[in-house]
Backbone as CSV, one residue per row, in Angstrom:
resi,resn,N_x,N_y,N_z,CA_x,CA_y,CA_z,C_x,C_y,C_z
1,MET,12.225,0.514,-17.966,11.933,-0.876,-17.717,12.497,-1.683,-18.875
2,ASN,13.324,-2.641,-18.575,13.951,-3.479,-19.593,13.324,-4.863,-19.668
3,ALA,12.168,-5.033,-19.083,11.520,-6.343,-19.069,10.988,-6.681,-20.460
4,PRO,10.950,-7.978,-20.789,10.363,-8.384,-22.069,8.892,-7.959,-22.157
5,THR,8.375,-7.890,-23.368,7.019,-7.403,-23.601,5.971,-8.154,-22.791
6,GLY,6.038,-9.478,-22.746,5.062,-10.259,-21.980,5.088,-9.896,-20.510
7,ARG,6.263,-9.720,-19.973,6.381,-9.338,-18.556,5.841,-7.930,-18.342
8,ARG,6.131,-7.020,-19.261,5.601,-5.660,-19.139,4.077,-5.671,-19.103
9,ARG,3.473,-6.479,-19.976,2.010,-6.588,-19.995,1.492,-7.160,-18.672
10,ALA,2.160,-8.176,-18.172,1.740,-8.794,-16.907,1.871,-7.803,-15.749
11,ILE,2.920,-7.013,-15.751,3.116,-5.997,-14.706,2.023,-4.938,-14.819
12,ALA,1.721,-4.500,-16.029,0.673,-3.495,-16.235,-0.674,-4.019,-15.739
13,LYS,-0.969,-5.269,-16.045,-2.232,-5.880,-15.623,-2.292,-5.984,-14.095
14,ALA,-1.207,-6.433,-13.477,-1.157,-6.557,-12.016,-1.278,-5.188,-11.353
15,LEU,-0.652,-4.192,-11.938,-0.701,-2.834,-11.384,-2.117,-2.275,-11.443
16,THR,-2.789,-2.460,-12.558,-4.169,-1.983,-12.705,-5.097,-2.706,-11.741
17,ALA,-4.886,-3.993,-11.567,-5.728,-4.765,-10.650,-5.499,-4.353,-9.198
18,LEU,-4.255,-4.098,-8.829,-3.931,-3.752,-7.443,-4.313,-2.322,-7.096
19,LEU,-4.051,-1.381,-8.005,-4.212,0.044,-7.699,-5.080,0.758,-8.734
20,PRO,-6.371,0.510,-8.734,-7.212,1.084,-9.775,-7.253,2.613,-9.807
21,LEU,-7.018,3.287,-8.684,-7.119,4.750,-8.668,-5.811,5.459,-8.323
22,ALA,-4.686,4.790,-8.481,-3.408,5.444,-8.202,-3.125,6.511,-9.259
23,PRO,-2.513,7.620,-8.862,-2.155,8.655,-9.827,-1.159,8.126,-10.862
24,TYR,-1.249,8.662,-12.064,-0.425,8.205,-13.176,1.070,8.270,-12.846
25,ALA,1.529,9.372,-12.285,2.959,9.519,-11.990,3.438,8.432,-11.029
26,ASP,2.633,8.126,-10.037,2.993,7.074,-9.089,2.986,5.716,-9.786
27,MET,1.980,5.464,-10.605,1.897,4.180,-11.305,3.089,3.962,-12.231
28,GLU,3.526,5.018,-12.899,4.668,4.882,-13.809,5.948,4.545,-13.047
29,LYS,6.159,5.152,-11.906,7.340,4.853,-11.088,7.273,3.417,-10.562
30,ILE,6.100,3.017,-10.107,5.919,1.650,-9.602,6.126,0.646,-10.734
31,ARG,5.578,0.947,-11.911,5.734,0.067,-13.081,7.223,-0.107,-13.416
32,ALA,7.974,0.975,-13.408,9.407,0.899,-13.707,10.152,0.086,-12.653
33,ASP,9.824,0.326,-11.395,10.495,-0.411,-10.317,10.154,-1.901,-10.352
34,ALA,8.902,-2.229,-10.650,8.490,-3.635,-10.720,9.171,-4.360,-11.884
35,GLY,9.536,-3.622,-12.925,10.201,-4.221,-14.074,11.714,-4.216,-13.990
36,ALA,12.256,-3.779,-12.870,13.710,-3.719,-12.698,14.326,-5.119,-12.716
37,VAL,15.583,-5.174,-13.069,16.305,-6.438,-13.193,16.243,-7.262,-11.909
38,HIS,16.390,-6.618,-10.759,16.402,-7.379,-9.502,15.034,-7.965,-9.145
39,MET,13.985,-7.591,-9.882,12.643,-8.125,-9.631,12.247,-9.208,-10.639
40,LYS,13.092,-9.474,-11.607,12.685,-10.349,-12.712,12.408,-11.793,-12.299
41,SER,12.955,-12.238,-11.190,12.710,-13.614,-10.763,11.373,-13.763,-10.014
42,LEU,10.749,-12.643,-9.706,9.483,-12.667,-8.971,8.299,-12.680,-9.930
43,PRO,7.184,-13.271,-9.510,5.968,-13.162,-10.320,5.572,-11.682,-10.427
44,PRO,4.985,-11.268,-11.537,4.623,-9.852,-11.715,3.790,-9.279,-10.564
45,SER,2.841,-10.034,-10.045,1.991,-9.506,-8.967,2.804,-9.211,-7.702
46,ILE,3.784,-10.048,-7.404,4.645,-9.828,-6.230,5.568,-8.639,-6.476
47,ALA,6.144,-8.564,-7.659,7.016,-7.439,-8.000,6.258,-6.119,-7.890
48,VAL,5.025,-6.092,-8.369,4.210,-4.871,-8.288,3.909,-4.532,-6.837
49,TRP,3.556,-5.517,-6.030,3.264,-5.265,-4.620,4.490,-4.692,-3.900
50,LEU,5.633,-5.314,-4.079,6.851,-4.834,-3.410,7.237,-3.444,-3.887
51,ALA,7.137,-3.205,-5.184,7.460,-1.880,-5.733,6.478,-0.831,-5.211
52,THR,5.220,-1.206,-5.079,4.198,-0.284,-4.573,4.489,0.121,-3.140
53,ILE,4.744,-0.872,-2.302,4.995,-0.584,-0.882,6.256,0.261,-0.721
54,ALA,7.302,-0.068,-1.432,8.539,0.718,-1.343,8.299,2.151,-1.814
55,HIS,7.585,2.305,-2.915,7.320,3.651,-3.446,6.512,4.478,-2.448
56,ILE,5.441,3.907,-1.951,4.611,4.652,-0.994,5.423,5.003,0.243
57,ARG,6.166,4.041,0.746,6.952,4.252,1.965,7.931,5.428,1.794
58,HIS,8.617,5.464,0.661,9.645,6.493,0.459,9.081,7.845,0.018
59,VAL,7.950,7.848,-0.680,7.435,9.089,-1.260,6.268,9.678,-0.469
60,HIS,5.433,8.854,0.133,4.191,9.339,0.715,4.101,9.197,2.233
61,THR,5.195,8.829,2.898,5.165,8.689,4.360,6.388,9.388,4.971
62,ASP,6.472,9.312,6.283,7.596,9.905,7.027,8.770,8.938,7.182
63,TYR,8.797,7.886,6.388,9.820,6.844,6.509,11.238,7.417,6.467
64,GLU,11.539,8.212,5.461,12.899,8.779,5.321,13.244,9.657,6.523
65,LYS,12.271,10.416,7.002,12.488,11.280,8.164,12.818,10.441,9.401
66,LEU,12.087,9.347,9.581,12.354,8.474,10.723,13.741,7.850,10.644
67,LEU,14.141,7.436,9.453,15.495,6.888,9.291,16.544,7.947,9.625
68,ALA,16.306,9.167,9.176,17.245,10.262,9.448,17.326,10.572,10.941
69,GLU,16.242,10.303,11.657,16.224,10.534,13.101,16.874,9.398,13.880
70,GLY,17.286,8.342,13.176,17.999,7.262,13.837,17.215,5.981,14.048
71,TYR,15.974,5.941,13.609,15.209,4.698,13.733,15.781,3.644,12.789
72,ASP,15.751,2.383,13.206,16.177,1.314,12.304,15.052,1.058,11.301
73,ARG,15.362,0.335,10.229,14.400,0.100,9.141,13.101,-0.524,9.623
74,ASP,13.194,-1.553,10.437,11.988,-2.242,10.894,11.098,-1.334,11.740
75,SER,11.704,-0.558,12.604,10.920,0.365,13.434,10.271,1.437,12.576
76,ALA,11.028,2.003,11.654,10.476,3.031,10.764,9.328,2.456,9.944
77,ARG,9.482,1.242,9.453,8.415,0.610,8.675,7.163,0.406,9.530
78,PHE,7.362,0.009,10.769,6.226,-0.171,11.674,5.477,1.145,11.865
79,PHE,6.221,2.223,12.090,5.586,3.506,12.379,4.908,4.146,11.166
80,VAL,5.254,3.727,9.957,4.586,4.298,8.768,3.542,3.354,8.171
81,MET,3.294,2.231,8.812,2.323,1.271,8.272,0.946,1.897,8.099
82,GLU,0.487,2.649,9.071,-0.837,3.272,8.979,-0.877,4.295,7.842
83,GLN,0.166,5.103,7.702,0.229,6.062,6.594,0.206,5.331,5.254
84,THR,0.939,4.250,5.172,0.990,3.456,3.940,-0.393,2.912,3.605
85,ASN,-1.084,2.382,4.586,-2.422,1.839,4.353,-3.422,2.924,3.968
86,ARG,-3.243,4.141,4.495,-4.130,5.241,4.085,-3.957,5.558,2.604
87,VAL,-2.712,5.560,2.129,-2.461,5.801,0.706,-3.059,4.663,-0.119
88,LEU,-2.823,3.432,0.296,-3.385,2.286,-0.419,-4.911,2.369,-0.481
89,THR,-5.527,2.767,0.600,-6.986,2.903,0.634,-7.453,4.008,-0.306
90,ARG,-6.750,5.127,-0.300,-7.095,6.241,-1.189,-6.998,5.823,-2.653
91,TRP,-6.057,4.950,-2.953,-5.870,4.468,-4.326,-6.764,3.259,-4.620
92,ARG,-7.612,2.884,-3.670,-8.528,1.752,-3.787,-7.787,0.439,-4.035
93,ALA,-6.693,0.274,-3.331,-5.896,-0.949,-3.471,-6.711,-2.159,-3.039
94,THR,-6.424,-3.272,-3.657,-7.122,-4.516,-3.322,-6.434,-5.264,-2.187
95,ARG,-5.397,-4.666,-1.636,-4.620,-5.299,-0.564,-4.052,-4.207,0.321
96,LEU,-3.922,-4.475,1.614,-3.311,-3.551,2.565,-2.180,-4.254,3.300
97,LEU,-1.308,-3.462,3.909,-0.256,-4.025,4.757,-0.874,-4.511,6.051
98,GLN,-0.325,-5.572,6.589,-0.756,-6.082,7.880,0.449,-6.200,8.789
99,ASP,0.219,-5.951,10.066,1.261,-6.151,11.063,1.605,-7.643,11.062
100,GLU,2.869,-7.978,11.213,3.289,-9.389,11.188,2.595,-10.208,12.260
101,GLY,2.129,-9.574,13.331,1.436,-10.273,14.385,-0.020,-10.563,14.067
102,GLU,-0.561,-9.892,13.043,-1.948,-10.107,12.647,-2.058,-11.309,11.735
103,GLU,-3.246,-11.885,11.701,-3.479,-13.004,10.771,-4.481,-12.634,9.745
């Protein structure tokens, strides 16, 4: 993570608030991804959320398998939403994914 110290602290705080029980290895990967250069224009809480969802999707769900089977990104994301929310719940996340049709 090449983010300035203040941003690193803000990312760490947002990560702890969002995922109080996430495993250390997962948190470190999410922390690094949230501090990446392409995320620097985003508020730390948004960067952490996006990094979290991407990490869970790629590491803890069947997302990659669905893509390999020919599903497009949006369809694969739809089909792994429940798996993603189960991981978020297990980590006691303060936020879950919602279907775009839900309010």
